[in-house]
Short mmCIF file of C-alpha atoms in Angstrom, two decimals:
data_model
loop_
_atom_site.label_atom_id
_atom_site.label_comp_id
_atom_site.label_asym_id
_atom_site.label_seq_id
_atom_site.Cartn_x
_atom_site.Cartn_y
_atom_site.Cartn_z
CA MET O 19 -28.35 -98.48 71.32
CA LEU O 20 -31.97 -99.33 70.54
CA ILE O 21 -32.00 -96.55 68.09
CA VAL O 22 -29.10 -97.86 66.31
CA THR O 23 -30.59 -101.38 66.25
CA GLU O 24 -33.87 -99.86 64.91
CA LEU O 25 -31.89 -98.17 61.97
CA VAL O 26 -30.24 -101.59 61.24
CA ILE O 27 -33.59 -103.28 61.05
CA LEU O 28 -35.08 -100.66 58.88
CA TRP O 29 -32.33 -101.03 56.51
CA ILE O 30 -32.46 -104.85 56.35
CA GLN O 31 -36.40 -104.50 55.82
CA CYS O 32 -35.61 -101.97 52.99
CA LYS O 33 -37.83 -99.42 54.85
CA PRO O 34 -37.14 -95.57 54.62
CA LEU O 35 -34.64 -94.53 57.24
CA PRO O 36 -35.54 -91.40 59.66
CA ARG O 37 -35.08 -88.10 57.94
CA VAL O 38 -32.26 -86.18 59.48
CA SER O 39 -34.36 -83.02 59.87
CA ASP O 40 -37.10 -84.95 61.79
CA PHE O 41 -34.75 -87.13 63.71
CA MET O 42 -32.95 -83.75 65.10
CA SER O 43 -36.24 -82.05 65.79
CA SER O 44 -37.36 -85.07 68.05
CA VAL O 45 -34.23 -85.51 69.99
CA GLY O 46 -33.72 -81.65 70.24
CA ALA O 47 -37.27 -81.39 71.65
CA GLY O 48 -36.18 -84.17 74.04
CA MET O 49 -33.19 -82.12 75.06
CA ALA O 50 -35.18 -78.80 75.50
CA SER O 51 -37.59 -80.58 77.68
CA ARG O 52 -34.97 -81.50 80.27
CA LEU O 53 -33.24 -78.10 80.31
CA THR O 54 -35.30 -76.73 83.10
CA GLY O 55 -33.64 -79.43 85.22
CA LEU O 56 -30.25 -77.64 84.77
CA VAL O 57 -31.67 -74.83 86.71
CA VAL O 58 -34.28 -76.04 89.25
CA LYS O 59 -34.38 -79.83 90.03
CA ARG O 60 -38.05 -80.60 89.57
CA VAL O 61 -39.19 -82.32 92.50
CA ILE O 62 -42.73 -80.84 92.61
CA ASP O 63 -44.31 -84.29 91.79
CA ILE O 64 -42.43 -86.34 94.47
CA ALA O 65 -42.65 -83.61 97.03
CA ALA O 66 -46.36 -83.35 96.57
CA TYR O 67 -46.84 -87.13 96.69
CA ILE O 68 -44.76 -87.44 99.84
CA TYR O 69 -46.57 -84.55 101.31
CA ILE O 70 -50.01 -86.13 100.86
CA TRP O 71 -48.57 -89.48 101.91
CA GLU O 72 -47.31 -88.14 105.28
CA ASN O 73 -50.18 -85.86 106.32
CA TYR O 74 -53.31 -87.50 104.61
CA ARG O 75 -52.83 -91.18 103.97
CA LEU O 76 -55.84 -93.30 104.77
CA PHE O 77 -53.84 -96.59 105.20
CA GLU O 78 -50.55 -98.21 104.02
CA LEU O 79 -50.42 -100.89 101.62
CA PRO O 80 -47.50 -103.22 102.65
CA TRP O 81 -44.40 -102.75 100.64
CA ASP O 82 -43.51 -106.46 100.75
CA SER O 83 -46.67 -107.74 99.26
CA VAL O 84 -46.68 -108.84 95.65
CA TRP O 85 -50.30 -107.61 95.53
CA THR O 86 -49.38 -104.06 96.42
CA TRP O 87 -46.90 -104.19 93.49
CA ILE O 88 -49.45 -105.46 91.05
CA PHE O 89 -52.11 -102.94 92.35
CA THR O 90 -49.77 -100.10 91.96
CA LEU O 91 -48.75 -101.17 88.29
CA LEU O 92 -52.28 -101.15 87.22
CA ALA O 93 -53.24 -97.93 89.25
CA VAL O 94 -50.35 -96.08 87.82
CA ASP O 95 -51.44 -97.03 84.26
CA PHE O 96 -55.08 -96.15 85.03
CA GLY O 97 -53.79 -92.75 85.98
CA TYR O 98 -51.72 -92.33 83.01
CA TYR O 99 -54.70 -93.34 80.91
CA TRP O 100 -56.88 -90.44 82.15
CA LEU O 101 -53.80 -88.06 82.12
CA HIS O 102 -53.25 -89.03 78.47
CA ARG O 103 -56.97 -88.79 77.52
CA CYS O 104 -57.25 -85.27 79.13
CA ALA O 105 -53.99 -84.26 77.39
CA HIS O 106 -56.10 -84.80 74.03
CA GLU O 107 -59.27 -83.74 75.18
CA VAL O 108 -58.49 -80.46 77.07
CA ASN O 109 -57.22 -77.73 74.84
CA PHE O 110 -54.64 -76.13 77.23
CA MET O 111 -53.31 -79.63 77.95
CA TRP O 112 -53.07 -80.47 74.33
CA ALA O 113 -51.07 -77.34 73.80
CA ALA O 114 -48.18 -78.99 75.57
CA HIS O 115 -48.76 -82.68 74.30
CA GLN O 116 -49.10 -81.89 70.84
CA VAL O 117 -45.18 -81.62 70.75
CA HIS O 118 -45.15 -85.33 71.03
CA HIS O 119 -47.41 -85.85 68.06
CA SER O 120 -45.95 -83.16 65.73
CA SER O 121 -43.65 -85.61 64.10
CA GLU O 122 -44.74 -86.98 60.61
CA ASP O 123 -42.41 -89.91 61.00
CA TYR O 124 -42.71 -92.83 63.57
CA ASN O 125 -39.50 -94.18 65.10
CA LEU O 126 -37.83 -94.39 68.48
CA SER O 127 -36.54 -90.89 68.29
CA THR O 128 -40.19 -89.83 68.34
CA ALA O 129 -40.52 -91.10 71.96
CA LEU O 130 -38.13 -88.60 72.92
CA ARG O 131 -40.12 -85.74 71.22
CA GLN O 132 -41.55 -84.27 74.57
CA SER O 133 -43.01 -81.00 75.79
CA ILE O 134 -41.09 -78.57 78.13
CA LEU O 135 -44.36 -77.85 79.99
CA GLN O 136 -46.49 -81.13 80.20
CA SER O 137 -44.65 -82.77 83.26
CA TYR O 138 -45.82 -79.82 85.19
CA SER O 139 -49.37 -80.75 85.37
CA SER O 140 -49.17 -84.54 84.71
CA TRP O 141 -48.31 -85.44 88.17
CA ILE O 142 -51.71 -84.33 89.45
CA PHE O 143 -53.30 -87.50 88.12
CA TYR O 144 -51.20 -89.68 90.23
CA MET O 145 -51.93 -87.97 93.54
CA PRO O 146 -54.94 -90.08 94.84
CA LEU O 147 -52.26 -93.05 94.96
CA ALA O 148 -50.58 -91.06 97.93
CA LEU O 149 -53.41 -91.96 100.08
CA PHE O 150 -52.21 -95.54 100.42
CA VAL O 151 -49.25 -96.39 98.05
CA PRO O 152 -45.82 -95.88 99.59
CA PRO O 153 -43.82 -93.21 97.67
CA PRO O 154 -40.85 -95.63 96.69
CA ILE O 155 -43.39 -98.11 95.19
CA TYR O 156 -45.25 -95.51 93.36
CA HIS O 157 -42.05 -93.87 91.83
CA VAL O 158 -40.78 -97.13 90.70
CA HIS O 159 -43.95 -97.80 88.77
CA GLN O 160 -44.22 -94.38 87.37
CA GLN O 161 -40.82 -94.45 86.02
CA PHE O 162 -41.45 -98.08 84.50
CA ASN O 163 -44.66 -96.71 82.82
CA LEU O 164 -42.66 -94.11 81.14
CA LEU O 165 -39.76 -96.16 80.17
CA TYR O 166 -42.07 -98.98 78.82
CA GLN O 167 -43.42 -96.72 76.17
CA PHE O 168 -40.27 -96.04 74.56
CA TRP O 169 -40.22 -99.32 72.55
CA ILE O 170 -43.52 -98.87 71.14
CA HIS O 171 -42.56 -96.01 68.97
CA THR O 172 -41.54 -97.92 65.93
CA GLU O 173 -42.55 -99.38 62.53
CA THR O 174 -40.17 -102.29 62.67
CA ILE O 175 -42.63 -104.43 64.93
CA GLY O 176 -45.97 -105.57 63.63
CA TRP O 177 -49.13 -107.29 64.82
CA LEU O 178 -48.57 -109.23 68.19
CA GLY O 179 -51.69 -111.21 68.12
CA PRO O 180 -53.48 -111.76 71.38
CA LEU O 181 -50.94 -109.44 73.18
CA GLU O 182 -52.58 -106.53 71.21
CA TYR O 183 -55.72 -106.98 73.73
CA ILE O 184 -53.64 -106.83 76.93
CA ILE O 185 -50.55 -104.46 76.65
CA ASN O 186 -49.86 -101.42 74.62
CA THR O 187 -48.03 -102.38 71.41
CA PRO O 188 -46.30 -100.70 68.49
CA SER O 189 -49.30 -101.48 66.52
CA ALA O 190 -51.81 -99.83 69.08
CA HIS O 191 -49.56 -96.87 69.50
CA ARG O 192 -49.17 -96.36 65.66
CA VAL O 193 -52.95 -95.83 65.77
CA HIS O 194 -52.58 -93.19 68.64
CA HIS O 195 -50.04 -91.30 66.63
CA GLY O 196 -52.20 -91.45 63.39
CA ARG O 197 -54.22 -88.46 61.92
CA ASN O 198 -56.40 -90.93 59.85
CA ARG O 199 -59.96 -90.40 61.10
CA TYR O 200 -60.07 -93.79 62.63
CA CYS O 201 -57.00 -93.00 64.73
CA ILE O 202 -58.13 -89.69 66.19
CA ASP O 203 -58.61 -89.93 70.00
CA LYS O 204 -57.66 -93.65 70.32
CA ASN O 205 -55.60 -95.95 72.30
CA TYR O 206 -54.49 -93.80 75.34
CA GLY O 207 -52.95 -96.74 77.50
CA GLY O 208 -49.38 -96.63 78.65
CA THR O 209 -48.40 -100.01 79.53
CA PHE O 210 -51.73 -101.84 78.99
CA ILE O 211 -54.36 -101.53 76.57
CA PHE O 212 -57.39 -102.86 78.36
CA PHE O 213 -58.42 -99.58 79.81
CA ASP O 214 -59.04 -98.30 76.29
CA ILE O 215 -61.23 -101.37 75.59
CA LEU O 216 -63.05 -100.82 78.85
CA PHE O 217 -63.71 -97.08 78.29
CA GLY O 218 -64.44 -97.36 74.39
CA THR O 219 -61.29 -95.75 73.07
CA TYR O 220 -59.60 -98.74 71.63
CA GLU O 221 -59.10 -98.95 67.83
CA ALA O 222 -56.93 -101.67 66.09
CA GLU O 223 -54.59 -100.92 63.22
CA LYS O 224 -56.14 -101.37 59.91
CA ARG O 225 -53.96 -103.35 57.53
CA ASP O 226 -56.25 -104.47 54.78
CA HIS O 227 -56.06 -101.54 52.51
CA LEU O 228 -53.20 -99.17 51.73
CA ARG O 229 -55.23 -96.11 51.99
CA ASP O 230 -55.84 -97.06 55.61
CA LYS O 231 -52.19 -97.25 56.40
CA VAL O 232 -51.52 -95.02 59.42
CA VAL O 233 -50.54 -91.31 58.42
CA PHE O 234 -48.42 -89.89 61.46
CA GLY O 235 -48.56 -86.31 62.71
CA LEU O 236 -51.08 -83.65 63.33
CA LEU O 237 -54.33 -82.81 61.65
CA HIS O 238 -52.93 -79.54 60.79
CA PRO O 239 -49.13 -80.11 60.39
CA ILE O 240 -46.63 -77.73 61.95
CA GLU O 241 -44.34 -77.55 59.12
CA SER O 242 -41.38 -76.18 60.82
CA ARG O 243 -38.18 -77.47 62.55
CA ASN O 244 -37.94 -74.35 64.87
CA PRO O 245 -37.91 -75.68 68.37
CA PHE O 246 -39.58 -72.76 69.92
CA TYR O 247 -42.29 -72.87 67.33
CA ILE O 248 -42.84 -76.72 67.87
CA GLN O 249 -43.20 -76.13 71.59
CA PHE O 250 -45.48 -73.07 71.67
CA CYS O 251 -47.19 -72.83 68.49
CA HIS O 252 -50.48 -74.17 69.88
CA TRP O 253 -50.46 -71.94 72.89
CA TRP O 254 -50.36 -68.83 70.40
CA TYR O 255 -53.18 -70.38 68.56
CA ILE O 256 -55.27 -70.67 71.86
CA ILE O 257 -54.49 -67.00 72.79
CA THR O 258 -55.41 -65.68 69.45
CA THR O 259 -58.59 -67.83 69.26
CA ILE O 260 -59.69 -66.71 72.77
CA TRP O 261 -59.03 -63.20 71.71
CA ASN O 262 -61.04 -63.30 68.61
CA ARG O 263 -63.95 -65.49 69.92
CA PRO O 264 -66.88 -63.48 71.34
CA GLY O 265 -68.33 -64.27 74.80
CA LEU O 266 -66.64 -65.09 78.03
CA THR O 267 -68.19 -68.60 77.97
CA ASN O 268 -66.78 -69.30 74.61
CA LYS O 269 -63.26 -68.00 75.51
CA LEU O 270 -63.43 -70.33 78.62
CA LYS O 271 -64.49 -73.27 76.61
CA THR O 272 -61.82 -72.68 74.22
CA LEU O 273 -59.31 -73.28 76.93
CA VAL O 274 -60.89 -76.49 78.71
CA TYR O 275 -62.69 -78.10 75.67
CA GLY O 276 -61.19 -80.14 73.14
CA PRO O 277 -58.70 -78.52 70.54
CA GLY O 278 -61.22 -79.00 67.76
CA TRP O 279 -64.31 -77.49 69.58
CA GLU O 280 -66.09 -74.48 67.98
CA PRO O 281 -69.11 -72.76 69.23
CA GLY O 282 -72.33 -74.88 68.60
CA THR O 283 -70.50 -78.15 68.49
CA PRO O 284 -70.01 -80.96 71.21
CA ARG O 285 -67.20 -80.68 73.67
CA LEU O 286 -64.72 -82.38 71.43
CA GLY O 287 -65.88 -80.80 68.29
CA LEU O 288 -67.11 -82.60 65.13
CA LEU O 289 -64.77 -85.00 63.64
CA ALA O 290 -66.66 -84.45 60.23
CA ASN O 291 -65.24 -80.79 60.30
CA GLN O 292 -61.65 -82.00 60.35
CA PRO O 293 -59.45 -83.12 57.27
CA ASP O 294 -60.13 -86.68 56.07
CA ILE O 295 -56.68 -88.00 55.89
CA HIS O 296 -55.79 -91.18 53.98
CA TYR O 297 -52.52 -92.67 52.88
CA PRO O 298 -50.19 -91.52 51.32
CA GLN O 299 -49.76 -87.82 52.43
CA PRO O 300 -46.78 -85.65 51.61
CA LYS O 301 -44.37 -84.88 54.60
CA TYR O 302 -43.02 -81.52 55.36
CA GLU O 303 -39.32 -81.36 53.95
CA THR O 304 -37.70 -78.52 52.32
CA PRO O 305 -34.87 -79.64 49.80
CA VAL O 306 -31.43 -78.78 51.06
CA PRO O 307 -28.02 -79.65 49.94
CA MET O 308 -26.62 -82.83 51.33
CA TRP O 309 -23.68 -80.82 52.98
CA TYR O 310 -26.49 -79.32 55.16
CA SER O 311 -27.37 -82.77 56.58
CA VAL O 312 -23.72 -83.61 57.16
CA TYR O 313 -22.98 -80.31 58.78
CA SER O 314 -26.03 -80.45 60.86
CA ILE O 315 -25.22 -84.00 62.10
CA VAL O 316 -21.71 -82.78 63.18
CA HIS O 317 -23.04 -79.79 65.06
CA PHE O 318 -25.86 -81.82 66.57
CA ALA O 319 -23.32 -84.29 67.81
CA ALA O 320 -21.43 -81.40 69.50
CA VAL O 321 -24.64 -80.09 71.24
CA SER O 322 -25.42 -83.56 72.47
CA VAL O 323 -22.11 -83.87 73.97
CA VAL O 324 -22.56 -80.41 75.80
CA ASN O 325 -26.01 -81.41 76.81
CA GLN O 326 -24.72 -84.80 78.45
CA ILE O 327 -21.77 -82.98 80.07
CA ALA O 328 -24.12 -80.34 81.67
CA HIS O 329 -26.47 -82.82 83.06
CA GLU O 330 -23.73 -85.01 84.50
CA ASN O 331 -21.94 -82.30 86.13
CA ARG O 332 -24.79 -80.08 87.06
CA SER O 333 -23.94 -80.01 90.72
CA THR O 334 -20.45 -78.90 90.06
CA LEU O 335 -21.01 -76.38 87.36
CA SER O 336 -21.21 -72.81 88.07
CA GLN O 337 -24.56 -70.92 87.21
CA PHE O 338 -22.86 -69.03 84.50
CA ASP O 339 -21.64 -72.33 82.85
CA ILE O 340 -25.17 -73.78 83.09
CA MET O 341 -26.65 -70.66 81.45
CA VAL O 342 -24.16 -70.70 78.78
CA SER O 343 -24.92 -74.36 78.07
CA ILE O 344 -28.54 -73.76 77.82
CA ILE O 345 -28.15 -70.74 75.58
CA PHE O 346 -25.79 -72.89 73.44
CA ILE O 347 -28.16 -75.72 73.24
CA LEU O 348 -31.18 -73.55 72.43
CA ALA O 349 -29.32 -71.46 69.98
CA THR O 350 -27.94 -74.54 68.12
CA LEU O 351 -31.29 -76.21 67.70
CA THR O 352 -32.80 -73.10 66.50
CA CYS O 353 -29.99 -72.44 64.00
CA LEU O 354 -30.08 -76.06 62.69
CA GLY O 355 -33.87 -75.78 62.43
CA SER O 356 -33.86 -72.66 60.42
CA LEU O 357 -31.27 -74.20 58.12
CA PHE O 358 -33.55 -77.02 57.39
CA ASP O 359 -36.62 -74.69 57.17
CA LYS O 360 -34.32 -72.61 54.55
CA ARG O 361 -35.37 -69.32 56.26
CA TRP O 362 -33.60 -66.44 54.63
CA TYR O 363 -32.08 -65.53 57.91
CA ALA O 364 -30.39 -68.87 58.61
CA PRO O 365 -27.00 -68.41 57.28
CA TYR O 366 -26.88 -64.96 59.18
CA LEU O 367 -28.01 -66.67 62.46
CA GLU O 368 -25.62 -69.56 61.97
CA LEU O 369 -22.77 -67.10 61.34
CA LEU O 370 -23.52 -65.35 64.46
CA ARG O 371 -23.72 -68.61 66.49
CA CYS O 372 -20.34 -69.79 65.17
CA LEU O 373 -18.58 -66.44 65.84
CA ALA O 374 -20.19 -66.43 69.46
CA VAL O 375 -19.01 -69.77 70.14
CA SER O 376 -15.50 -69.21 68.68
CA CYS O 377 -15.07 -66.07 70.84
CA PHE O 378 -16.26 -67.97 74.02
CA LEU O 379 -13.68 -70.61 73.45
CA LEU O 380 -10.93 -68.24 72.90
CA TYR O 381 -12.03 -66.86 76.29
CA LYS O 382 -12.09 -70.27 78.10
CA LEU O 383 -9.45 -72.24 76.15
CA ASP O 384 -9.24 -74.74 79.09
CA LEU O 385 -12.86 -75.65 78.88
CA PHE O 386 -12.54 -79.05 77.13
CA GLN O 387 -8.96 -79.54 78.08
CA GLY O 388 -7.03 -80.91 75.03
CA PHE O 389 -10.20 -80.85 72.81
CA THR O 390 -10.88 -77.10 73.03
CA PHE O 391 -8.61 -76.25 70.03
CA PRO O 392 -10.04 -78.79 67.73
CA VAL O 393 -13.51 -77.59 68.65
CA LEU O 394 -12.40 -73.96 68.20
CA ILE O 395 -11.22 -74.80 64.69
CA MET O 396 -14.55 -76.51 63.79
CA PHE O 397 -16.69 -73.26 64.82
CA ALA O 398 -14.20 -70.95 63.17
CA THR O 399 -14.41 -73.18 59.83
CA SER O 400 -18.09 -73.07 60.12
CA ALA O 401 -18.18 -69.27 60.59
CA VAL O 402 -15.97 -69.08 57.48
CA ILE O 403 -18.42 -71.21 55.52
CA PHE O 404 -21.34 -69.00 56.23
CA ALA O 405 -19.57 -66.02 55.84
CA THR O 406 -18.62 -67.06 52.19
CA ILE O 407 -22.41 -68.10 51.71
CA ILE O 408 -23.61 -64.76 52.59
CA LEU O 409 -21.19 -62.82 50.69
CA ARG O 410 -21.91 -64.87 47.52
CA HIS O 411 -25.61 -64.56 48.09
CA ASN O 412 -25.31 -60.72 48.47
CA SER O 413 -22.98 -60.39 45.39
CA ALA O 414 -25.59 -62.55 43.37
CA MET O 415 -28.50 -60.38 44.43
CA THR O 416 -26.38 -57.02 43.72
CA LYS O 417 -25.79 -58.46 39.98
CA LYS O 418 -29.58 -59.15 39.74
CA VAL O 419 -30.36 -55.59 40.74
CA GLU O 420 -27.84 -54.17 38.28
#
């Protein structure tokens, strides 16, 4: 509902609407980040917290005291500040977090653009609280800290006056997502911004000159809609850099120093060595026919329904059905991404996907009860469309050769 509201406001303000390809990449990354929860319920963070609480707590803050709740609100955000800062300043942590920053647009869908791997290390930063904060109180505030950050991923809300120096706002977080030089490694706060002011990482959004308007995305844009590439490209960069960089010390520093570090530079590298970005900048977008976008919206809606059904019925679905759902979701995101990237193999990949889904639906005609046949028709028709595209393309190439 909030995303729809944002779209209406953008339309009223005569501002550009989210690009279909980028919107799908962001929401698709959010889907992918939750897929492991279909196979194994991720409880490591809560389990570790409870274990420390039950075996090593120093004292217990009273759960019915307002001061306990206020303290935990601030303490969780303090932990998030350092988690977030390390995710930018430690290369192997940045490899996961860069997924969230890879969009060149900035809207509520960007908040959903999450890493598959980041949650498996982020919980460590909150464990000191288990020495005295009861688990239920911690969990409530940790979830609030996460949910709070959804609304700040928007360009529809401007400067909020004095609140800019107290809470994290859309303006402050726009700076955090920027790749202008003044935006790099700034504004790490989750709920509040005063930890950034305290530790010297706060930067206000510049609004006086158009050239200082925030340019969103990575210093070195990914330029791909492939969900696997978006999730793991920086890991491949780290591996190849470690392999090619001489000296064991330099190899280790590549892993734990900043993503911009090079031998002979400070721990975080030199900002002067990075591109000096100013507004405006071109965004990655391959020209595709309008029907590509319409087709992708229809199939993205289908994969969203499957994703929702799988999560809602996880406890009752068989392992086979869960694995089929995961394969379908990842295959769909990959195929739609390749279509928007205009890869030569995209039509072949999409034809294979549609044929595979059609065969599966014929095998399980009762899957969606009365809706199975219409869904089967949709995928069979899609297969025919891409088979026709492939045949026409091959025929055209044959004529060129002749």
